[in-house]
mmCIF file of C-alpha atoms in Angstrom:
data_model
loop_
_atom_site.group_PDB
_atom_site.id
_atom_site.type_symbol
_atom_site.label_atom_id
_atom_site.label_comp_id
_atom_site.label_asym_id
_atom_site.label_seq_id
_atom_site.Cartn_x
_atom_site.Cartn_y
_atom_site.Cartn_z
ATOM 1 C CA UNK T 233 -40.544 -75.310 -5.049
ATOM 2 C CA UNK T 234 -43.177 -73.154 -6.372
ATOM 3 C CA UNK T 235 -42.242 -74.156 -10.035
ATOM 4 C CA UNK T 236 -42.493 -77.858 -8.744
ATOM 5 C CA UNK T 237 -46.090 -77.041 -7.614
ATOM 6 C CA UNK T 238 -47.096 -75.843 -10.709
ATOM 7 C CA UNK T 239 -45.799 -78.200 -13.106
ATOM 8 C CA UNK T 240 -47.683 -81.047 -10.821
ATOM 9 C CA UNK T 241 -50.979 -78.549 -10.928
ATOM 10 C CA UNK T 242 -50.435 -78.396 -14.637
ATOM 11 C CA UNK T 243 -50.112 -82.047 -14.903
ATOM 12 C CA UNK T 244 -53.132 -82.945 -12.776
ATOM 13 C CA UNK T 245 -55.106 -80.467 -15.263
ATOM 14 C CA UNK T 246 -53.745 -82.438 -18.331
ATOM 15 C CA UNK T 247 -54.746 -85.922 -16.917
ATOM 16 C CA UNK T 248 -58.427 -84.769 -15.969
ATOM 17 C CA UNK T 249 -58.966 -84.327 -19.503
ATOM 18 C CA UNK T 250 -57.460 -87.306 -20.658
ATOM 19 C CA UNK T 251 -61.609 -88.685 -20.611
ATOM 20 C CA UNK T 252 -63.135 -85.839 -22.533
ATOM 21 C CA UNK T 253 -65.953 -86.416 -23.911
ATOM 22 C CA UNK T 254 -66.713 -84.306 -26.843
ATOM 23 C CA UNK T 255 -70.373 -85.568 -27.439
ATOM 24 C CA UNK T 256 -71.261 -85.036 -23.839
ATOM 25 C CA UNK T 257 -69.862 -81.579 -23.323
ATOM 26 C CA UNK T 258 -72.091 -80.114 -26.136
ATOM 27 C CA UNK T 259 -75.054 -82.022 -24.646
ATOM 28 C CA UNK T 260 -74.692 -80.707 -21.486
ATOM 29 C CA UNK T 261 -73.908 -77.527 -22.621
ATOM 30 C CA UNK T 262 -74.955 -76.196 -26.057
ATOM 31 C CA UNK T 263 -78.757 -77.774 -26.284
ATOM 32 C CA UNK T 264 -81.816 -76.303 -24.532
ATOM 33 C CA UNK T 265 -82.455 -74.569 -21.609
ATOM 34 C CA UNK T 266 -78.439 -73.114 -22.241
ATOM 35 C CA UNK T 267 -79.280 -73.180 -25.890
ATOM 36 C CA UNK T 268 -82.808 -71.849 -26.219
ATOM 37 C CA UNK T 269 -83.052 -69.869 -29.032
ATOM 38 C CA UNK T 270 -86.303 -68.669 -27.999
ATOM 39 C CA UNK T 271 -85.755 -67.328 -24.714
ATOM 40 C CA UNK T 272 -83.861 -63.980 -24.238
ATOM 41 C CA UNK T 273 -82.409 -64.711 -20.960
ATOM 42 C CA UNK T 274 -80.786 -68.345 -22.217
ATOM 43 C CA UNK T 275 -77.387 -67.655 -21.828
ATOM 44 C CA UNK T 276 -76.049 -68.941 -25.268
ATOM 45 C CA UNK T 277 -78.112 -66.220 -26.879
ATOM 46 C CA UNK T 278 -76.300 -64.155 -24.279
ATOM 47 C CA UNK T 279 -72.815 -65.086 -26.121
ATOM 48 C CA UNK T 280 -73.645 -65.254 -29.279
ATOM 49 C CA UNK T 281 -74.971 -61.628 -29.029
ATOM 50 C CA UNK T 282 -71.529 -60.403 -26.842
ATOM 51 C CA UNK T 283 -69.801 -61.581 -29.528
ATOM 52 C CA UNK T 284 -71.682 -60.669 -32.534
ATOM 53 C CA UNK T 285 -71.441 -56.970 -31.051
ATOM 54 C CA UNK T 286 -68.081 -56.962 -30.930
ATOM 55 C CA UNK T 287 -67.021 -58.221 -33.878
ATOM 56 C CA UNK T 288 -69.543 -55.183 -35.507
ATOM 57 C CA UNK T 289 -67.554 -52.048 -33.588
ATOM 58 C CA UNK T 290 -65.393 -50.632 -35.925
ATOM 59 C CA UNK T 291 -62.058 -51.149 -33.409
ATOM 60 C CA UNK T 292 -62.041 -54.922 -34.085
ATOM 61 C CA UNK T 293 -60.375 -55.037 -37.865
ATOM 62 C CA UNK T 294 -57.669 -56.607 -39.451
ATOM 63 C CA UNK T 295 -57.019 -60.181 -41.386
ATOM 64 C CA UNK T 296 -56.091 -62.712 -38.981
ATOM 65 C CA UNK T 297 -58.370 -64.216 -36.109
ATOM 66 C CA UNK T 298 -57.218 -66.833 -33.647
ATOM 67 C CA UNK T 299 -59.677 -68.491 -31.678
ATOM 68 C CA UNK T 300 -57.681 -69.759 -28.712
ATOM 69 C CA UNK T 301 -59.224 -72.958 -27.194
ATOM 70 C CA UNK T 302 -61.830 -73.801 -29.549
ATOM 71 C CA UNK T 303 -62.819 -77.415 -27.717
ATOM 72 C CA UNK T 304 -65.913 -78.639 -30.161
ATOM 73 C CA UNK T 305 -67.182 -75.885 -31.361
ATOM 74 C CA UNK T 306 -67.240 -73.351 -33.622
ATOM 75 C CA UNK T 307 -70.085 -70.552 -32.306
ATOM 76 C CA UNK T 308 -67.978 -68.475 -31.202
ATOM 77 C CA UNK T 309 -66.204 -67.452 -34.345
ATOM 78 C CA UNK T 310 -69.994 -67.317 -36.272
ATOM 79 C CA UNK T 311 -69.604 -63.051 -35.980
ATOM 80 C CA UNK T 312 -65.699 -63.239 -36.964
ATOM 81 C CA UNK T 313 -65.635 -64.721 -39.994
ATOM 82 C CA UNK T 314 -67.702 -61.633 -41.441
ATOM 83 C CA UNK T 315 -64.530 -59.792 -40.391
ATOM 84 C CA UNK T 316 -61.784 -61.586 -40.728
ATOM 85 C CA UNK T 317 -60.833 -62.742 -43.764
ATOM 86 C CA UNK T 318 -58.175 -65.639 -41.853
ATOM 87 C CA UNK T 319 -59.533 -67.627 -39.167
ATOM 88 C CA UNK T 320 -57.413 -70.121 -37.371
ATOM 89 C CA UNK T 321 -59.430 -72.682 -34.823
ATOM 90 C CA UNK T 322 -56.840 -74.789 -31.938
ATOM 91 C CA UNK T 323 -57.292 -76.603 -29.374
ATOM 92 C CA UNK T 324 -55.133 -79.162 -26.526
ATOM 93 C CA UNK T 325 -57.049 -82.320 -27.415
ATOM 94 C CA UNK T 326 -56.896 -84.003 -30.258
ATOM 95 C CA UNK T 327 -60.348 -85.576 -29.784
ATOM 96 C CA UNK T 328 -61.795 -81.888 -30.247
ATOM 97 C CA UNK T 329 -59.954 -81.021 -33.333
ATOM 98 C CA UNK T 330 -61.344 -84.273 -34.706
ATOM 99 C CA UNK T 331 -65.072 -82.909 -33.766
ATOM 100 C CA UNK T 332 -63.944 -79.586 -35.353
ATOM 101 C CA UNK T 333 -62.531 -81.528 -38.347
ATOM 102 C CA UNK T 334 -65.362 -83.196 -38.834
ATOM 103 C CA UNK T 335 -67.435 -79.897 -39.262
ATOM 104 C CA UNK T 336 -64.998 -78.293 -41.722
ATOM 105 C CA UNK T 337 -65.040 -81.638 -43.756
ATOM 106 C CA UNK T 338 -68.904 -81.331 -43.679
ATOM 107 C CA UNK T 339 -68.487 -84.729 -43.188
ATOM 108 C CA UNK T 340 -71.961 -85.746 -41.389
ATOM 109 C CA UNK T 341 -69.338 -86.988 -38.410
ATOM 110 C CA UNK T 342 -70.411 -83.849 -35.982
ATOM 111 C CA UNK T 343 -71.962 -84.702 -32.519
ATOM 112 C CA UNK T 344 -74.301 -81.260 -32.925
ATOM 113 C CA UNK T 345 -76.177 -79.894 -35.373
ATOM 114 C CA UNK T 346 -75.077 -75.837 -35.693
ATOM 115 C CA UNK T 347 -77.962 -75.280 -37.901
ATOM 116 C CA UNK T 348 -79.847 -73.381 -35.141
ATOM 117 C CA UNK T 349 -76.678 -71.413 -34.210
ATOM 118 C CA UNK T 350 -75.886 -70.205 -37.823
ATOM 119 C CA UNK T 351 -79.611 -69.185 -38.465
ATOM 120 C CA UNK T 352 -79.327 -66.790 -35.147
ATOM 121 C CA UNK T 353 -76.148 -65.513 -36.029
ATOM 122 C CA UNK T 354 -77.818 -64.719 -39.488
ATOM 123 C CA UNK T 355 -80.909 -62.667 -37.530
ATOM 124 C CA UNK T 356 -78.532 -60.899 -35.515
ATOM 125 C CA UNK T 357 -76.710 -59.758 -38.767
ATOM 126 C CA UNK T 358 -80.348 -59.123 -40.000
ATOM 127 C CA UNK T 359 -79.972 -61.618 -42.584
ATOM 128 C CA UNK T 360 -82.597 -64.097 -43.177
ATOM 129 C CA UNK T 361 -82.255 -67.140 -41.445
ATOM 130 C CA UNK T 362 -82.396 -69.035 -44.247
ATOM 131 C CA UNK T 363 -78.859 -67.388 -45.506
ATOM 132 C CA UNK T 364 -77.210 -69.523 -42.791
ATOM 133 C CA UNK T 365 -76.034 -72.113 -45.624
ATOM 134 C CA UNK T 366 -74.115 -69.197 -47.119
ATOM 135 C CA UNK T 367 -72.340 -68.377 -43.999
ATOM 136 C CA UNK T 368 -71.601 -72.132 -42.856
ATOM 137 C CA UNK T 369 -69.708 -71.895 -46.598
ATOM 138 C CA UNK T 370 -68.487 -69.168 -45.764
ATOM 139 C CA UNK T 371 -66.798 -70.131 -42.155
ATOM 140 C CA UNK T 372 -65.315 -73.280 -43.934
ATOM 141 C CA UNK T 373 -63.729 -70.560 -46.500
ATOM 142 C CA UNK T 374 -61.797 -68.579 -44.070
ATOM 143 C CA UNK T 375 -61.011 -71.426 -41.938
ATOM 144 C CA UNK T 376 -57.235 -71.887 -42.219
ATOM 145 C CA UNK T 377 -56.464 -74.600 -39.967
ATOM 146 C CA UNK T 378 -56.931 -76.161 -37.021
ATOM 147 C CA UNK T 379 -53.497 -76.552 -34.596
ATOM 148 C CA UNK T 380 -52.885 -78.009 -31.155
ATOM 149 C CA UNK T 381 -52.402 -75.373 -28.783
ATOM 150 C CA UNK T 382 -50.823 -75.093 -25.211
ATOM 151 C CA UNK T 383 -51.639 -71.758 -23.303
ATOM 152 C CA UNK T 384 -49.247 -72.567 -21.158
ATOM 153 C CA UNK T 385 -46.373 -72.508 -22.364
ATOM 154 C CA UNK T 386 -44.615 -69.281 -23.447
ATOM 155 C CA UNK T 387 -44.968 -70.128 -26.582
ATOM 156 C CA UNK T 388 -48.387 -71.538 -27.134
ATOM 157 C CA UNK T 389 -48.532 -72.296 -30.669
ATOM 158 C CA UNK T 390 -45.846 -73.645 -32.875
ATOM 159 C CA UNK T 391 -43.633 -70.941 -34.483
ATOM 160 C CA UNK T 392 -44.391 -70.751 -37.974
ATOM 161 C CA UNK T 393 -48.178 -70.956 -36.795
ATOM 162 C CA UNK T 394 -49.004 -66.893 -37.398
ATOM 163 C CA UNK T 395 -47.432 -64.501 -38.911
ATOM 164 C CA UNK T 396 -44.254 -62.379 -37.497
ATOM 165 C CA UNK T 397 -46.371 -59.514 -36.483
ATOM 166 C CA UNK T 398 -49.132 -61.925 -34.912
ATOM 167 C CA UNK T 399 -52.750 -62.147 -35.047
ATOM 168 C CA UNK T 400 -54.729 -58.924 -35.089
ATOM 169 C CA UNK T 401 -57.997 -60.603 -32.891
ATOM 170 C CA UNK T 402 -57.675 -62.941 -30.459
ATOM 171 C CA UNK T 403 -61.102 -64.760 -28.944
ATOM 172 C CA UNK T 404 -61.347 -67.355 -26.330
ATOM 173 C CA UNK T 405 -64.134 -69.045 -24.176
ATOM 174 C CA UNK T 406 -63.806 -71.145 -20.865
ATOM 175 C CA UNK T 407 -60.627 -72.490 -21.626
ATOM 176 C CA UNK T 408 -57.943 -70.410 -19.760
ATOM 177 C CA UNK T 409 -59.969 -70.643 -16.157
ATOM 178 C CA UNK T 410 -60.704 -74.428 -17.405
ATOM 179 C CA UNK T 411 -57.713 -75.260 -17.801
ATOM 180 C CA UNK T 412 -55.351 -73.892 -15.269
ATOM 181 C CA UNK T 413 -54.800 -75.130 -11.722
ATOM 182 C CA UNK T 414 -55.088 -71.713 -10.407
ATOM 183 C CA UNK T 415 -55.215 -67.927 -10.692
ATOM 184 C CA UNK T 416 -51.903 -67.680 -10.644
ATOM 185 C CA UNK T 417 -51.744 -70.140 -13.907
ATOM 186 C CA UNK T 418 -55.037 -68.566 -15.355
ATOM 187 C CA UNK T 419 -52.713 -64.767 -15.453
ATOM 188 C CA UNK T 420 -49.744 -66.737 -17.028
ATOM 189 C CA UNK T 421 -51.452 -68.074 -19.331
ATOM 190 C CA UNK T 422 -53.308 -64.591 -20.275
ATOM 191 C CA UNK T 423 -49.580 -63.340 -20.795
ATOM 192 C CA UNK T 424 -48.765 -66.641 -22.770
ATOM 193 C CA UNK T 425 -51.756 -66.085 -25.523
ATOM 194 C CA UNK T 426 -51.176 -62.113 -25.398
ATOM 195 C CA UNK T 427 -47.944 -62.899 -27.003
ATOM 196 C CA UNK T 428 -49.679 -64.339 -30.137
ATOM 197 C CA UNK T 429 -51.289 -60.986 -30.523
ATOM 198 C CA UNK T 430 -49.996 -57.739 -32.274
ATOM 199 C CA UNK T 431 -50.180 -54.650 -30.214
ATOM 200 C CA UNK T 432 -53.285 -53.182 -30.847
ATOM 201 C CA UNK T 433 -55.172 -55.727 -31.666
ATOM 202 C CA UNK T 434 -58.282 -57.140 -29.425
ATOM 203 C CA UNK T 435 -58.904 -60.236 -27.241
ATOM 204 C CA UNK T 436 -62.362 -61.102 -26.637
ATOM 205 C CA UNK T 437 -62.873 -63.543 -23.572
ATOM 206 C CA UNK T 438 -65.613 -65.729 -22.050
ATOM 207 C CA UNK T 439 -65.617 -67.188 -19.353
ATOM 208 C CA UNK T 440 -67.158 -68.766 -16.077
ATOM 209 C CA UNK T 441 -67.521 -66.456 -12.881
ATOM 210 C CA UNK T 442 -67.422 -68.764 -9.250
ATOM 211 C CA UNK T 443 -66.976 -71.737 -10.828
ATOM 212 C CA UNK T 444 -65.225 -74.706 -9.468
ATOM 213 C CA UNK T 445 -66.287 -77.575 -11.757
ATOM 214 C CA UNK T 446 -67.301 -78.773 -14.611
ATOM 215 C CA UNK T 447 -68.488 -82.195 -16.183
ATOM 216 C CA UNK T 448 -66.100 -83.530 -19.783
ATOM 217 C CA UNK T 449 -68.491 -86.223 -19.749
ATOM 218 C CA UNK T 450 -69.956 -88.944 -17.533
ATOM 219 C CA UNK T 451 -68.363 -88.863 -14.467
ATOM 220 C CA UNK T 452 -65.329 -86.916 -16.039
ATOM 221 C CA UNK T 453 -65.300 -83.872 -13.666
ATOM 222 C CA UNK T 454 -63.175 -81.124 -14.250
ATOM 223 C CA UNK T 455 -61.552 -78.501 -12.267
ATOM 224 C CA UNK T 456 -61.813 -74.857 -12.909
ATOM 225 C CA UNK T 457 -60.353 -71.665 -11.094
ATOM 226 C CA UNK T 458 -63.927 -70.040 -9.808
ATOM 227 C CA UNK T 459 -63.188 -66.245 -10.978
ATOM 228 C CA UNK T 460 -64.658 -63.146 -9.790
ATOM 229 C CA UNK T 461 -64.983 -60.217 -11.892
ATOM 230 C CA UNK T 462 -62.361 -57.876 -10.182
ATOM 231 C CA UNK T 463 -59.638 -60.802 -10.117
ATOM 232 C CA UNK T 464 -60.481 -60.942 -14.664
ATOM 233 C CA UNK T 465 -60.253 -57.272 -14.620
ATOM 234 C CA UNK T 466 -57.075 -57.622 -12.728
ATOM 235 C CA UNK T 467 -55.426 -60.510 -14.196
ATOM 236 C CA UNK T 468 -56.049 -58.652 -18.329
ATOM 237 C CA UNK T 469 -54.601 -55.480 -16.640
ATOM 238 C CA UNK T 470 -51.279 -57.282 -15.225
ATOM 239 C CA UNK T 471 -50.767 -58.875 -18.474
ATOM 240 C CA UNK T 472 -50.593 -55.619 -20.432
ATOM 241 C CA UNK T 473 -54.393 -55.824 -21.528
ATOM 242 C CA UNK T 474 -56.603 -52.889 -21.890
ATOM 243 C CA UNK T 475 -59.862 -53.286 -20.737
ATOM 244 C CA UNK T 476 -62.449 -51.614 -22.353
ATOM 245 C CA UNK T 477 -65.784 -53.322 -21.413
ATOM 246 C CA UNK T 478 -66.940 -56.730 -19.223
ATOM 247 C CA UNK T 479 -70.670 -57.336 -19.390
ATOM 248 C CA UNK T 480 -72.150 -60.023 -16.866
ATOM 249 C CA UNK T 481 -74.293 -63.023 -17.617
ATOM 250 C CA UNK T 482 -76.101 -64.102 -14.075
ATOM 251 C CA UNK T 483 -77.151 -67.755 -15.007
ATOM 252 C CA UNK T 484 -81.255 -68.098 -13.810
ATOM 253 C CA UNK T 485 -81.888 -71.234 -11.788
ATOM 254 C CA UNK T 486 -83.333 -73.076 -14.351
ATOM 255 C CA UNK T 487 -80.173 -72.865 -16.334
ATOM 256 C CA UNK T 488 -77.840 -75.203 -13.337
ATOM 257 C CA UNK T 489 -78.531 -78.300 -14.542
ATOM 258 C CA UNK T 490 -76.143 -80.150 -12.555
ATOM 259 C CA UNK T 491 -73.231 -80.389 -15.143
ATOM 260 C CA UNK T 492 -71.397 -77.493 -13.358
ATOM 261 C CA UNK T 493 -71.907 -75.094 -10.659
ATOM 262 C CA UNK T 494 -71.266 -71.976 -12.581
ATOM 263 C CA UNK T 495 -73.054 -68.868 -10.942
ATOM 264 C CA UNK T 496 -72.603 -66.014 -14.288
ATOM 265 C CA UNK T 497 -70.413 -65.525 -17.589
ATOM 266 C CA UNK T 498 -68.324 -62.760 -18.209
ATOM 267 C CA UNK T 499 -67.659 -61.251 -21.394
ATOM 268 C CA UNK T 500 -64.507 -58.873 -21.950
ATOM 269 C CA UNK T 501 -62.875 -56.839 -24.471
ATOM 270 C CA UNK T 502 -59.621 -55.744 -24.263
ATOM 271 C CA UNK T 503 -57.313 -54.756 -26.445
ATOM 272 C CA UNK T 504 -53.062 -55.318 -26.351
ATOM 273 C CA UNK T 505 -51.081 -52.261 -24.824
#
């Protein structure tokens, strides 16, 4: 019975997304006041910053980076591809491997500009922004595909996908707690991804904290599992994750503009046991 239930959760979760809106989404979510470059408490500075940290400690190494859930876009691999020398981008829809296509093809077909991204990804790495041309080219370089993906399943990714031993960095960003019915499915699917990554190597996750919905586009609302920091922390230790740091992003008023009602971000780093 409780398999039943969750097949019909997952299938529920598949069909609200069957109206994704690509162009919408990075509207909503990746222009000003959430993408405000010139504020410090903006919370895609907030990311991009998480991120670019962690990619810079000395831990996170290796050849092979797997950015699980990409959706549209690409930010959150800006730091990695310094690293890694291997970046692989996937994602569920095929509508968001188009708008991720479309960037890799430099193809003028992108529904955002990620000028403004790459130039603050450049100051961060105290490069000049006006270096970020060299690391767009350089993103595109490393890029090694872009693959459906199914966190849900116990096999996410098709099996000639990575290598034998796996990939040696995993990152991911609202898409587990977006995309699973509930906690229970949010865990599984933390086990399901975790086997995609060698032991030892690093998974570093964003997500939404008491979240219940989002908007995929007009009138296209979206469930999401609202977390809590304790049940992340728990849910990365049952799947054989350890944590070694969560930082919290509390979003300021001005920041809910009605696409969501997201209260904070997390940001973890954990690595494989």
């Amino acid at each position: 019975m409780e398999r039943k239930g969750t097949e019909t959760g997952l299938a529920a979760m598949a069909a609200s997304y069957e109206k994704f809106d690509p162009a919408a989404y990075l509207q909503y979510n990746y222009t000003p006041p959430r993408a405000d470059f010139e504020r410090k408490d903006s919370v895609v500075p907030w990311k991009l910053a998480c991120l670019h940290r962690a990619f810079n400690e000395a831990d996170v190494s290796g050849e092979l980076l797997v950015d699980i859930g990409s959706g549209p876009t690409i930010y959150q691999v800006l730091s990695g591809c310094e690293v890694f020398s291997k970046v692989l981008l996937t994602d569920f829809l095929e509508v968001n491997r188009q708008e991720l296509r479309h960037w890799l093809q430099d193809d003028g077909g992108c529904n955002l500009d990620w000028t403004p991204y790459l130039q603050h990804v450049c100051k961060l790495e105290g490069r000049r922004p006006s270096e970020c041309a060299l690391k767009a080219a350089k993103l595109r370089q490393v890029i090694t595909d872009i693959l459906p993906i199914d966190v849900h399943q116990s096999q996410p990714l098709a099996k000639d996908a990575l290598p034998s031993g796996g990939a040696d960095c995993l990152v991911s960003c609202f898409c587990l707690e977006s995309v699973s019915p509930d906690l229970s499915a949010f865990t599984r699917a933390l086990g399901n991804i975790g086997g995609l990554l060698r032991p030892g190597g690093h998974l570093l996750l964003i997500g939404a904290l008491g979240e219940s919905y989002y908007f995929g586009g007009p009138d296209v609302r979206i469930p999401v599992v609202p977390l809590t920091e304790a049940q992340v922390c728990e849910s990365l230790k049952e799947k054989g994750y350890t944590l070694i740091r969560l930082e919290v992003y509390t979003l300021p008023e001005d920041m809910k503009v009605g696409v969501d009602d997201v209260t904070g971000v997390f940001f973890a780093k954990a690595r494989k046991n």
